[in-house]
PDB file of C-alpha atoms and ligand atoms in Angstrom:
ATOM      1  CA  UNK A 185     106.534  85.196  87.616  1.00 43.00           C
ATOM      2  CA  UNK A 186     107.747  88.568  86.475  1.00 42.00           C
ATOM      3  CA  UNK A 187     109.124  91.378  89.074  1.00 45.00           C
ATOM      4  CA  UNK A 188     105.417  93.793  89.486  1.00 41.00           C
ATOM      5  CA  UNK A 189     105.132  96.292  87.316  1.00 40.00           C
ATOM      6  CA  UNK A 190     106.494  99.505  88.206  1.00 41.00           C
ATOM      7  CA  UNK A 191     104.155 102.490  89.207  1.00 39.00           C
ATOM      8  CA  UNK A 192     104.129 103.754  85.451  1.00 39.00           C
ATOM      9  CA  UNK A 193     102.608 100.705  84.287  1.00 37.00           C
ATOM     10  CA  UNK A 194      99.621 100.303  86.774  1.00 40.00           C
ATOM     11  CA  UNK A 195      96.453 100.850  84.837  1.00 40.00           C
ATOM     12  CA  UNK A 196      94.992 103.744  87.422  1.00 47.00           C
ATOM     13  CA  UNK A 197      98.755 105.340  86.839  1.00 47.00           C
ATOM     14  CA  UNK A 198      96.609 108.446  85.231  1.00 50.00           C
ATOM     15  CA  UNK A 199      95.163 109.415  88.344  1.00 65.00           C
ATOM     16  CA  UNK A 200      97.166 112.684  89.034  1.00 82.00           C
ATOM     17  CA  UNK A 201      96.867 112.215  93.157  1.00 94.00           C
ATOM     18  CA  UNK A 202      98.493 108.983  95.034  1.00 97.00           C
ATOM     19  CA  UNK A 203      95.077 109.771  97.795  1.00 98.00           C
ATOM     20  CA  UNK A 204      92.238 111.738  97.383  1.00 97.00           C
ATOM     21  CA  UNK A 205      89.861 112.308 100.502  1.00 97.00           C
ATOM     22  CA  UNK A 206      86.492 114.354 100.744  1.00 97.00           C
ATOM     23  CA  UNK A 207      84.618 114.620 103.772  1.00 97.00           C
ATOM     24  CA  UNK A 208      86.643 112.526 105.589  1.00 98.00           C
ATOM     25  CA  UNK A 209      85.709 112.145 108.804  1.00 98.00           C
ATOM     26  CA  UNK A 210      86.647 109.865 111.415  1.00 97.00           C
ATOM     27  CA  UNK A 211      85.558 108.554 114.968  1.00 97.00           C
ATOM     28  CA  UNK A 212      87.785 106.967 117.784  1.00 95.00           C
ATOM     29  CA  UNK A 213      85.269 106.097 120.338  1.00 92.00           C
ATOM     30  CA  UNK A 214      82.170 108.210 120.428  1.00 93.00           C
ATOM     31  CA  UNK A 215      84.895 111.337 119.849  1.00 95.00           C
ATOM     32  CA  UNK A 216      84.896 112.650 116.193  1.00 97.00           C
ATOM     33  CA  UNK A 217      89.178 112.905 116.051  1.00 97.00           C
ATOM     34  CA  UNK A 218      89.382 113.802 112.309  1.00 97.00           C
ATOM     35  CA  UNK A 219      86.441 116.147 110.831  1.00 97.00           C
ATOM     36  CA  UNK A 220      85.662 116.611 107.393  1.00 97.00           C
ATOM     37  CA  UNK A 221      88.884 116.812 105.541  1.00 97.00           C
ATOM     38  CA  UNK A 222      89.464 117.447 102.264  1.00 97.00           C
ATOM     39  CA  UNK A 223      92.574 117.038 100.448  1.00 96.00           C
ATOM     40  CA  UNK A 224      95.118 114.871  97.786  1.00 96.00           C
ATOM     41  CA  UNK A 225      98.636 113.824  97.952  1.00 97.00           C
ATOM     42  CA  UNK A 226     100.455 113.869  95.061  1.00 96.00           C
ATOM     43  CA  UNK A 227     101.682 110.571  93.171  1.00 97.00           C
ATOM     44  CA  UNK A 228     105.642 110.396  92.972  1.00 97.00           C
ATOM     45  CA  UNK A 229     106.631 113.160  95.807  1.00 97.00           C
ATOM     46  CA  UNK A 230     107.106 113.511  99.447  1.00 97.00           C
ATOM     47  CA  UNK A 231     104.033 115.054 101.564  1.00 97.00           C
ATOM     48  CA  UNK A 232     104.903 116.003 104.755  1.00 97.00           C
ATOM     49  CA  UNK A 233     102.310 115.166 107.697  1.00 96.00           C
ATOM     50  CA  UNK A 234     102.623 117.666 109.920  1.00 94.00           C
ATOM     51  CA  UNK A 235     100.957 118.953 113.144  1.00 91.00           C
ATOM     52  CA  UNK A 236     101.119 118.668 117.431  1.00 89.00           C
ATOM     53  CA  UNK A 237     100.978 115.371 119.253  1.00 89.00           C
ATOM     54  CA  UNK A 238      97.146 114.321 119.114  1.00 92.00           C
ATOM     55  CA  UNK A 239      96.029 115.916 116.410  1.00 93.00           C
ATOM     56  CA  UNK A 240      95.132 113.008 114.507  1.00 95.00           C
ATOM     57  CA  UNK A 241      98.602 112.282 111.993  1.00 95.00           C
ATOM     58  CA  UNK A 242      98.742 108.507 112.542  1.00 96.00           C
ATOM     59  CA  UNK A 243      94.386 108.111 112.527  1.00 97.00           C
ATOM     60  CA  UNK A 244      95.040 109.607 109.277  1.00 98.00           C
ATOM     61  CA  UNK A 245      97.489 107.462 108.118  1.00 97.00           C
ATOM     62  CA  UNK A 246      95.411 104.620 109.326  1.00 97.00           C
ATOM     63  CA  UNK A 247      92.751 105.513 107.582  1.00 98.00           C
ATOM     64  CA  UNK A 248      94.842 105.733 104.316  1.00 98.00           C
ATOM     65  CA  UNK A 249      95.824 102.039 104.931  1.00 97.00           C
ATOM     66  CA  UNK A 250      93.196 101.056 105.569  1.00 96.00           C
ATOM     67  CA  UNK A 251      93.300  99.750 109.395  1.00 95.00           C
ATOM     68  CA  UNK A 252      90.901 102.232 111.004  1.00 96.00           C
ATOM     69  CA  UNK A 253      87.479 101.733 111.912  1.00 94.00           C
ATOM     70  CA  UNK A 254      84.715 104.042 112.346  1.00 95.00           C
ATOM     71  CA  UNK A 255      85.935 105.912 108.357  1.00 95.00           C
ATOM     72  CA  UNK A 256      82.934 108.100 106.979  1.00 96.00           C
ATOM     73  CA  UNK A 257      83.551 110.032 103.581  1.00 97.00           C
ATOM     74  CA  UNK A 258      85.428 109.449 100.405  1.00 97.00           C
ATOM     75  CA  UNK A 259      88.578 108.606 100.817  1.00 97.00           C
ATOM     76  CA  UNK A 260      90.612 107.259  97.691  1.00 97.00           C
ATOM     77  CA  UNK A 261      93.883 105.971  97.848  1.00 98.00           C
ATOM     78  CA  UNK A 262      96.011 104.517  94.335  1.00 97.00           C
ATOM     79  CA  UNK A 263      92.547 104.801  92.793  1.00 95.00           C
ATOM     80  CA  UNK A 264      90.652 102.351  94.697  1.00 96.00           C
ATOM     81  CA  UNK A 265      89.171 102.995  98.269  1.00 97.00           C
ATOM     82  CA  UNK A 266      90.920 102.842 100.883  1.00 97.00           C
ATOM     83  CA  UNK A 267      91.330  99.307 102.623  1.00 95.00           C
ATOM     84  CA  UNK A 268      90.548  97.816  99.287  1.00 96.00           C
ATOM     85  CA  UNK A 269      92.219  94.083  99.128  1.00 94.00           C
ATOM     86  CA  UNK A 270      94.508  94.915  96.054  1.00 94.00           C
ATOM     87  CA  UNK A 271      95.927  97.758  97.685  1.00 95.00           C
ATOM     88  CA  UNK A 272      97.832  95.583 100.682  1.00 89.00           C
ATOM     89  CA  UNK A 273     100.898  94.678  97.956  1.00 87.00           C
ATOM     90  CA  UNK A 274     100.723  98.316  96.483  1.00 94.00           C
ATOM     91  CA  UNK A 275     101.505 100.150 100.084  1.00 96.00           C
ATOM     92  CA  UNK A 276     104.062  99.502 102.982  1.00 94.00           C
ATOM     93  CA  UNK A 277     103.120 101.498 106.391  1.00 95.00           C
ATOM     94  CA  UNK A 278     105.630 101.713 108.704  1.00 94.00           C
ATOM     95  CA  UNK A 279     104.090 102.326 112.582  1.00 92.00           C
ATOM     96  CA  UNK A 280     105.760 104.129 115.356  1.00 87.00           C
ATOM     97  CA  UNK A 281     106.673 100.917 117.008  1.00 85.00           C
ATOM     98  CA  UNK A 282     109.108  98.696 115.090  1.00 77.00           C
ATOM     99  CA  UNK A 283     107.661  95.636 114.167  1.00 83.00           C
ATOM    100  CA  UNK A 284     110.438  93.351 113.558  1.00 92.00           C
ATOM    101  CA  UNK A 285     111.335  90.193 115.115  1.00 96.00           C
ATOM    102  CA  UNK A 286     114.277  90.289 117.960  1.00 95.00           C
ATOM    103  CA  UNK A 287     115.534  86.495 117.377  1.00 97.00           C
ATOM    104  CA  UNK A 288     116.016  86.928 113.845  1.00 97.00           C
ATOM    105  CA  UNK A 289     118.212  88.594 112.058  1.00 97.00           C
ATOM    106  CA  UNK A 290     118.032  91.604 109.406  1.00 97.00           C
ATOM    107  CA  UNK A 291     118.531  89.037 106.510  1.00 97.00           C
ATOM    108  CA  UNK A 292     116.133  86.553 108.138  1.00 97.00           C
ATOM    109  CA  UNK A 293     113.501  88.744 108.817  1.00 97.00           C
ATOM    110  CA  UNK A 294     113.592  90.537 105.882  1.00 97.00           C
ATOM    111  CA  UNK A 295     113.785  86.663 104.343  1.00 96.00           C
ATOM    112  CA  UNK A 296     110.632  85.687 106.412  1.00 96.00           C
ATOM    113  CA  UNK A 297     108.292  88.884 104.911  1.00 94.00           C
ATOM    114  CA  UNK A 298     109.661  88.251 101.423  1.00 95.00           C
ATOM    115  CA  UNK A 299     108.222  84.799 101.577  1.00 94.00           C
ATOM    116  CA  UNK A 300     104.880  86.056 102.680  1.00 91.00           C
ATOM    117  CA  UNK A 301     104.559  88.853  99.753  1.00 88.00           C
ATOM    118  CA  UNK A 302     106.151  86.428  97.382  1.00 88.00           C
ATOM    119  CA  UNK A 303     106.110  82.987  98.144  1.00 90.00           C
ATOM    120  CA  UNK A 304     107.158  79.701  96.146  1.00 93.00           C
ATOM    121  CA  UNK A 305     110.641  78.167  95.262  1.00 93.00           C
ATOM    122  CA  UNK A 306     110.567  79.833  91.846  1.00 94.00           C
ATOM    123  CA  UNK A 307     110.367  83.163  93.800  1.00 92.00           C
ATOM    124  CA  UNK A 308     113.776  82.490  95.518  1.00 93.00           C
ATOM    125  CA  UNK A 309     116.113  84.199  93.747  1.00 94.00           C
ATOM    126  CA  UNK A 310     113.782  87.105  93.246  1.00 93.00           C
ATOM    127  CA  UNK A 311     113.219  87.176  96.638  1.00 95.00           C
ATOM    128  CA  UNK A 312     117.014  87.181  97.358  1.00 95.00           C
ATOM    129  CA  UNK A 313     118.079  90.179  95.162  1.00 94.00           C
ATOM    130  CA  UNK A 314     114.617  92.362  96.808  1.00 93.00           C
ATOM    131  CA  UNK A 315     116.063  91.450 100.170  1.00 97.00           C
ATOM    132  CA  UNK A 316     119.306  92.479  99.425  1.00 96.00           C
ATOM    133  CA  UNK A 317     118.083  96.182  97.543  1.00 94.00           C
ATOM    134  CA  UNK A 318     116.207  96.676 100.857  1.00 95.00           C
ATOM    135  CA  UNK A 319     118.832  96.346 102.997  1.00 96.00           C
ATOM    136  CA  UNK A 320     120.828  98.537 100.973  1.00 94.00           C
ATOM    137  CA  UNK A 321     118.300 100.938 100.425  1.00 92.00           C
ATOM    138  CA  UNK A 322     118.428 101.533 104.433  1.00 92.00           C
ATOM    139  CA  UNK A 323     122.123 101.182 104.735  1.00 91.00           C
ATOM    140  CA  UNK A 324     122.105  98.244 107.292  1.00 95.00           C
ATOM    141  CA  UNK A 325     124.526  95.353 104.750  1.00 96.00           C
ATOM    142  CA  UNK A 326     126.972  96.107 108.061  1.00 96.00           C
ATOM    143  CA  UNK A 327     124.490  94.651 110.314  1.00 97.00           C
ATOM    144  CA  UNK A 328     122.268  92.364 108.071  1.00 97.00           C
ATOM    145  CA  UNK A 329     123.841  88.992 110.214  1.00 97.00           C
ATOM    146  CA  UNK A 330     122.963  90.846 113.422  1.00 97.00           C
ATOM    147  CA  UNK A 331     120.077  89.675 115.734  1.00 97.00           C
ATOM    148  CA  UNK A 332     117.626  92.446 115.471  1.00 96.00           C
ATOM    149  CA  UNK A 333     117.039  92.789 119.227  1.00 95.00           C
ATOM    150  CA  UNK A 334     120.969  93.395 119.283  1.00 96.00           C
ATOM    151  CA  UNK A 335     120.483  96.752 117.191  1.00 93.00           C
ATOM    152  CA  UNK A 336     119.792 100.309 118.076  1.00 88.00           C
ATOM    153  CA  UNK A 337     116.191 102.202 118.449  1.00 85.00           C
ATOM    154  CA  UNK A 338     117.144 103.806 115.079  1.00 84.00           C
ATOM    155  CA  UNK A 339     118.767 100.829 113.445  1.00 88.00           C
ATOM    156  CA  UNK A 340     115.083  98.644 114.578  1.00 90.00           C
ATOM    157  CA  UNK A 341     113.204 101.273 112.572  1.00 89.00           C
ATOM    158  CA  UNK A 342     115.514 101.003 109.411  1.00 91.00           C
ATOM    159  CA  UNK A 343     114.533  97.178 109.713  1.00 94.00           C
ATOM    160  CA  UNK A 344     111.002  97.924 109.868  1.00 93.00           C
ATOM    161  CA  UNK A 345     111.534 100.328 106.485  1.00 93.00           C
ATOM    162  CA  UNK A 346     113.088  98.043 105.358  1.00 95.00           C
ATOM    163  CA  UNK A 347     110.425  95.636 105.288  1.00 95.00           C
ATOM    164  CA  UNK A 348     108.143  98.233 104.144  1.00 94.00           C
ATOM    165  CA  UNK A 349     109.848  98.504 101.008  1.00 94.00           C
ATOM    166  CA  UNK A 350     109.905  94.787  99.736  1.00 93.00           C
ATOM    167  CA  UNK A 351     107.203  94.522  97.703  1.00 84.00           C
ATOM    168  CA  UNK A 352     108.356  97.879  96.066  1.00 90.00           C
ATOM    169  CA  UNK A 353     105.234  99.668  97.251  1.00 94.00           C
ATOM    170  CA  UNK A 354     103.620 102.765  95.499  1.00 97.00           C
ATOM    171  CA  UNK A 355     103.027 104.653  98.687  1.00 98.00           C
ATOM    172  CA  UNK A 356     104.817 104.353 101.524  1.00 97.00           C
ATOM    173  CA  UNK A 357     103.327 105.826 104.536  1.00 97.00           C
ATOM    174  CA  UNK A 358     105.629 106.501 107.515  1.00 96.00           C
ATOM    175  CA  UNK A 359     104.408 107.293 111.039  1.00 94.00           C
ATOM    176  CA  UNK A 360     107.236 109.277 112.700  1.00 92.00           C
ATOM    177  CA  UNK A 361     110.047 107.439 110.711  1.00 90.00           C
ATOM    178  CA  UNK A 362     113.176 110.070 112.480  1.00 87.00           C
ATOM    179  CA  UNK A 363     112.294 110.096 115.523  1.00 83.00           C
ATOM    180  CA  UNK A 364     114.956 109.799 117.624  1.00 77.00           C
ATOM    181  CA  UNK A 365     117.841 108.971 115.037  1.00 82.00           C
ATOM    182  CA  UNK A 366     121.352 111.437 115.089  1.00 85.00           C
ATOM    183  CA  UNK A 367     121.681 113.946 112.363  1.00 88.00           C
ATOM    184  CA  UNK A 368     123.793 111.460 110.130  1.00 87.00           C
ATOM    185  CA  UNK A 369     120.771 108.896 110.257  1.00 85.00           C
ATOM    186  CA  UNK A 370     118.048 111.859 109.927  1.00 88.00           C
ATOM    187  CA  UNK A 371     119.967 113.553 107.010  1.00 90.00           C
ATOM    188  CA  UNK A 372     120.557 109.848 105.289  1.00 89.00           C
ATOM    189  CA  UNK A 373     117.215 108.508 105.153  1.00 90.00           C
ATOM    190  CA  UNK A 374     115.601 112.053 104.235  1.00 93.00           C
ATOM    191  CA  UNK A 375     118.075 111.081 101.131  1.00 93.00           C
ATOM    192  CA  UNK A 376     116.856 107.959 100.562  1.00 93.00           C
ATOM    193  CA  UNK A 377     113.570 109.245 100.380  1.00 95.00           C
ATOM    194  CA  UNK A 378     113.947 111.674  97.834  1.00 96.00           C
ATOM    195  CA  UNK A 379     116.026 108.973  95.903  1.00 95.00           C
ATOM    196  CA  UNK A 380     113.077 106.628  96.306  1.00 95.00           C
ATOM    197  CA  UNK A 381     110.444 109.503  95.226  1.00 97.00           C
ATOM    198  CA  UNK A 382     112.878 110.584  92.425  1.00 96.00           C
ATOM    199  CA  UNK A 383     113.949 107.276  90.971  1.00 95.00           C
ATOM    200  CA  UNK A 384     111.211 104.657  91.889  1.00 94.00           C
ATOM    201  CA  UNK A 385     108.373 107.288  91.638  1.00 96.00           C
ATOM    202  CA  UNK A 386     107.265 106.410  94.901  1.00 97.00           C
ATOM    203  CA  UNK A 387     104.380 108.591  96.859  1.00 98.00           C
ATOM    204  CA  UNK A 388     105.486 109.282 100.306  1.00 98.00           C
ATOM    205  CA  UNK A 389     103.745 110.389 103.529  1.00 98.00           C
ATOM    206  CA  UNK A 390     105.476 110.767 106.433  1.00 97.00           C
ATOM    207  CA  UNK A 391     104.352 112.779 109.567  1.00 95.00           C
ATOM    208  CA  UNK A 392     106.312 114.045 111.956  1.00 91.00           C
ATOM    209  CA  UNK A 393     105.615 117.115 114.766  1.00 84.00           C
ATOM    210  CA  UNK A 394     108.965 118.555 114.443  1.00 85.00           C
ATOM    211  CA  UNK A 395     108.396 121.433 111.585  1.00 84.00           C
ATOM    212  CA  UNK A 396     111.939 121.267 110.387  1.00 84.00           C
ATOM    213  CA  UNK A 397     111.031 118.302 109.006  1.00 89.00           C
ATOM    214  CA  UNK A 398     108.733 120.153 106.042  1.00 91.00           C
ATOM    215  CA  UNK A 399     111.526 121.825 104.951  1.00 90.00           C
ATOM    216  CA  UNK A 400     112.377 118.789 103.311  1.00 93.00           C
ATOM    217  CA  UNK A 401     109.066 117.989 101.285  1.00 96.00           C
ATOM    218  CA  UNK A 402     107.705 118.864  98.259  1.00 96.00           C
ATOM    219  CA  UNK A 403     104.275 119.374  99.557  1.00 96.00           C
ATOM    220  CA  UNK A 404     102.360 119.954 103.208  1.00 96.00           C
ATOM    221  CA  UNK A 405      99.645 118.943 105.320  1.00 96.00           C
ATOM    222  CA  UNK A 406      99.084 121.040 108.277  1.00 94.00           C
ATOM    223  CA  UNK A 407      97.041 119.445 111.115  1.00 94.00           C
ATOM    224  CA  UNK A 408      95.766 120.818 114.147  1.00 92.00           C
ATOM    225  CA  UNK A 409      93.166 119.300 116.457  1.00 93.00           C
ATOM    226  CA  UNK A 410      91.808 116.698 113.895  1.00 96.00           C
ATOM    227  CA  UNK A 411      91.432 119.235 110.857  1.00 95.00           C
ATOM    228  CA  UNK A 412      93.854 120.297 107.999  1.00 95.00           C
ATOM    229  CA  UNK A 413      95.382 124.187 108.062  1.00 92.00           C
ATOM    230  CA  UNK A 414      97.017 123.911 105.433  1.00 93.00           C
ATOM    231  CA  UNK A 415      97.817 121.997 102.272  1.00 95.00           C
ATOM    232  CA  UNK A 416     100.652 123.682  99.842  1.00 94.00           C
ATOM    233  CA  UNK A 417     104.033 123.684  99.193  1.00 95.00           C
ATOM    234  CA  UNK A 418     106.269 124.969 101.915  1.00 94.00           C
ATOM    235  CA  UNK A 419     107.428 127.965  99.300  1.00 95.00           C
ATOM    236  CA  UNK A 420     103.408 128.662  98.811  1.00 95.00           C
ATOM    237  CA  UNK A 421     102.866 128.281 102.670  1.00 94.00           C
ATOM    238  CA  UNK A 422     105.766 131.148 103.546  1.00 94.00           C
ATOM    239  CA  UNK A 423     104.357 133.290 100.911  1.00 95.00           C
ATOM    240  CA  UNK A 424     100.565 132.723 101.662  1.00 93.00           C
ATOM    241  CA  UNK A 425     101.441 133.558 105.286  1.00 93.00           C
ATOM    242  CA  UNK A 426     103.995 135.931 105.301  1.00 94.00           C
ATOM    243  CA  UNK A 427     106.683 134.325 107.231  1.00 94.00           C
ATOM    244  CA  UNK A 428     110.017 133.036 106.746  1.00 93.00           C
ATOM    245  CA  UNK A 429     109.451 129.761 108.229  1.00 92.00           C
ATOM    246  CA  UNK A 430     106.756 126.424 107.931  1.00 89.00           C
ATOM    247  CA  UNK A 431     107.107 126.832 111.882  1.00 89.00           C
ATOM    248  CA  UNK A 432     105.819 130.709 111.908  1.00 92.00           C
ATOM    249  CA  UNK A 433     103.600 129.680 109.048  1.00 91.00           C
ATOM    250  CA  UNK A 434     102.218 126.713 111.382  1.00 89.00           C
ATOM    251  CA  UNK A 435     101.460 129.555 114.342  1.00 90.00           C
ATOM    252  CA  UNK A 436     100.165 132.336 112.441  1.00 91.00           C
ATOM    253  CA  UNK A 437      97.436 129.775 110.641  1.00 89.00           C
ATOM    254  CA  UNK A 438      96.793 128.247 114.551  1.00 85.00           C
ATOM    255  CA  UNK A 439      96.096 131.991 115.601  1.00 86.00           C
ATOM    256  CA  UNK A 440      94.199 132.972 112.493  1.00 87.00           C
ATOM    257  CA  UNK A 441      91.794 129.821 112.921  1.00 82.00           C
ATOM    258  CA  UNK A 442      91.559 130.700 116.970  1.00 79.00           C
ATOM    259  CA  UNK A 443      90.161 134.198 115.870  1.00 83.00           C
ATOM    260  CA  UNK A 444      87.431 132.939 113.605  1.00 80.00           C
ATOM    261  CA  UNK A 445      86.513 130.448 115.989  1.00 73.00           C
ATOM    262  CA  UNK A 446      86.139 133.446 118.302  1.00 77.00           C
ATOM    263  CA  UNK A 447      84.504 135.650 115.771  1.00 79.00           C
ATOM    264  CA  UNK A 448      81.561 132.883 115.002  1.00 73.00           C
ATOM    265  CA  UNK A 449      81.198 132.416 118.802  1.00 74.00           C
ATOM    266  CA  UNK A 450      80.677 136.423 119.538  1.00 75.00           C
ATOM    267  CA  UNK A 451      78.194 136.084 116.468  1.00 72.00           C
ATOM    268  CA  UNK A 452      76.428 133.274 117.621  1.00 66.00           C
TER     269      UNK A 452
HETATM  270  N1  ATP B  34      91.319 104.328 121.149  1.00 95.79           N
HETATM  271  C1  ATP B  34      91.018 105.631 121.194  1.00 95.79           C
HETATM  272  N2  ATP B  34      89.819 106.050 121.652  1.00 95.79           N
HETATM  273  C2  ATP B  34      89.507 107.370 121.683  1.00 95.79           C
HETATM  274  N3  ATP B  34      90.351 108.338 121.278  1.00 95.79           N
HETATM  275  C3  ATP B  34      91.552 107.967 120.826  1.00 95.79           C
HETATM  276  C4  ATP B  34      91.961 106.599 120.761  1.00 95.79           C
HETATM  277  N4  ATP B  34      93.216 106.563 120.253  1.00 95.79           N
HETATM  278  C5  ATP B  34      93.576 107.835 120.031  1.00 95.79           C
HETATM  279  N5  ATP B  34      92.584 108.675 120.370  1.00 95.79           N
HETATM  280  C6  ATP B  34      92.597 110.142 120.251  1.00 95.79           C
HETATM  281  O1  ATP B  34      92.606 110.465 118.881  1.00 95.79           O
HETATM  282  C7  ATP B  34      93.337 111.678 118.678  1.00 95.79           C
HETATM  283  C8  ATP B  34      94.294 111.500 117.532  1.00 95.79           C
HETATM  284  O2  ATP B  34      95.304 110.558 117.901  1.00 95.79           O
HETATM  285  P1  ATP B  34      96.498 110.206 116.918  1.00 95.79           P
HETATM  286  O3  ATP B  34      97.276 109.081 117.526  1.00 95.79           O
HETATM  287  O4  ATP B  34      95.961 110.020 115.565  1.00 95.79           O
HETATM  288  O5  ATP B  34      97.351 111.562 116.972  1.00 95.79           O
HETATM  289  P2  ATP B  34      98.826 111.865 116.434  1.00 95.79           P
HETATM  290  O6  ATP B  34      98.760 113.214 115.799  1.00 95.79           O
HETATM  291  O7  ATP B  34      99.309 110.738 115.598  1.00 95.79           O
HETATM  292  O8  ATP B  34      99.665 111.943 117.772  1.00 95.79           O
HETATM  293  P3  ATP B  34     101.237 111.596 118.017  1.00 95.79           P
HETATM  294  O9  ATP B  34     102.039 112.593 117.208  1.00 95.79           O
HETATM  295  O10 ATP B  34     101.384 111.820 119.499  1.00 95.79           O
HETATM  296  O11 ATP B  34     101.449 110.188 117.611  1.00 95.79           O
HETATM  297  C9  ATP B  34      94.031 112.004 119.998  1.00 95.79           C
HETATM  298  O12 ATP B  34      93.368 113.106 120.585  1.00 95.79           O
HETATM  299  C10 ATP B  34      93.864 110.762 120.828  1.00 95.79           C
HETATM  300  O13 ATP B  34      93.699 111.071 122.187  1.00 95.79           O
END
């Protein structure tokens, strides 16, 4: 079997946008926890989900994967929609909690997904040389005979991304993926991300509540309280609002949306 073909080659590769959603709404419970968006993310950059603990970044991202119930709307993702069986190969989602096994190693449990996504004794060597790019892609070949449950909060998550990018996904969609590492780690796999959007023409979303972070992408979604403030470039953002930051940005569109809300309630 041939190595998949790469995201220039996919037939849908015309569609400009990696997701499209309209209308998108969302329930958790009986509570409505993402209402009515509308927006894209671009194929082949990095879109930065940002926004305040609980406003609704990983039900998003769910949604986009297709592992959240209760999804109302249009929501498009790679051209098909969202949760469609052909999409599992075509995105790796990385969670906030590292999903890796702690009695294996990095090789072996890198080893043990590769033989899920690509099984078969023909698929061995192929599987070898993916395992091997993925651990160098997260900088772990020091600790790739190491039992995972041996390594670091930081060095877990690498695993996890690593796993992610196996199957040399289209979109990768990280949940939170710095949390918690040291400037070194942040700065290196903020590289590796722009080397993976740059060279691979991979989509990324990755979400974060720390608005340093959007310095870093090429384009910006905004949440607050299940709806989207914003969706621009961080350049576009500064300008549109006046402010030298994303962070000041982020504040003056919070107070600006307060004030309508206030202005329709007066005029109620
Ligand atoms: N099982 C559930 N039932 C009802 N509401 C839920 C459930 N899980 C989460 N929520 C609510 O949905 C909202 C969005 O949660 P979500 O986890 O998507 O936010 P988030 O922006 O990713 O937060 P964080 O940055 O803290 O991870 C929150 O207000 C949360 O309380």
């Amino acid at each position: 079997m041939p190595d998949p073909p790469s995201p220039s080659l996919t037939t849908d590769s015309h569609t400009a946008s990696a997701v499209q959603a309209d209308d998108l709404t969302v329930l958790r419970g009986t509570r409505t926890v993402l209402h009515h968006l509308r927006f894209t993310v671009p194929r082949g950059q990095i879109t930065g989900l940002l926004g305040p603990s609980g406003c609704g970044k990983s039900t998003l991202m769910r949604s986009i994967v297709g592992t959240q119930a209760k999804v109302t709307g249009t929501l498009n993702v790679l051209g098909r929609p969202a949760g469609h069986p052909t999409l599992r190969s075509r995105i790796g989602y990385v969670t906030q909690a590292p999903s890796v096994f702690d009695d294996l190693t990095v090789r072996q449990n890198l080893d043990y997904f590769a033989a899920i996504l690509d099984p078969g004794r023909g698929a061995a060597e192929r599987r070898r040389r993916h395992v091997a790019q993925a651990i160098t892609d997260v900088d772990l070949t020091s600790h790739a005979d190491a039992l995972a449950g041996n390594l670091s909060g930081g060095q877990r998550n690498r695993v996890s991304l690593a796993v992610a990018l196996l199957g040399a996904p289209e979109l990768l969609v990280l949940d939170e993926p710095t949390v918690g590492l040291d400037p070194v780690l942040h700065r290196d796999l903020w590289n590796l991300f722009h080397h993976l959007a740059a060279t691979r023409g991979v989509t990324l979303l990755v979400s974060s509540h720390v608005m340093d972070e959007a310095e870093r992408c090429h384009r910006l979604l905004l949440m607050r309280e299940g709806e989207i403030l914003a969706d621009e470039t961080p350049d576009a953002l500064r300008t549109s609002t006046g402010t030298e930051t994303v962070e000041d940005a982020f504040l003056r569109l919070v107070d600006e949306a307060a004030a309508e809300s206030r202005t329709k309630e007066s005029t109620r």
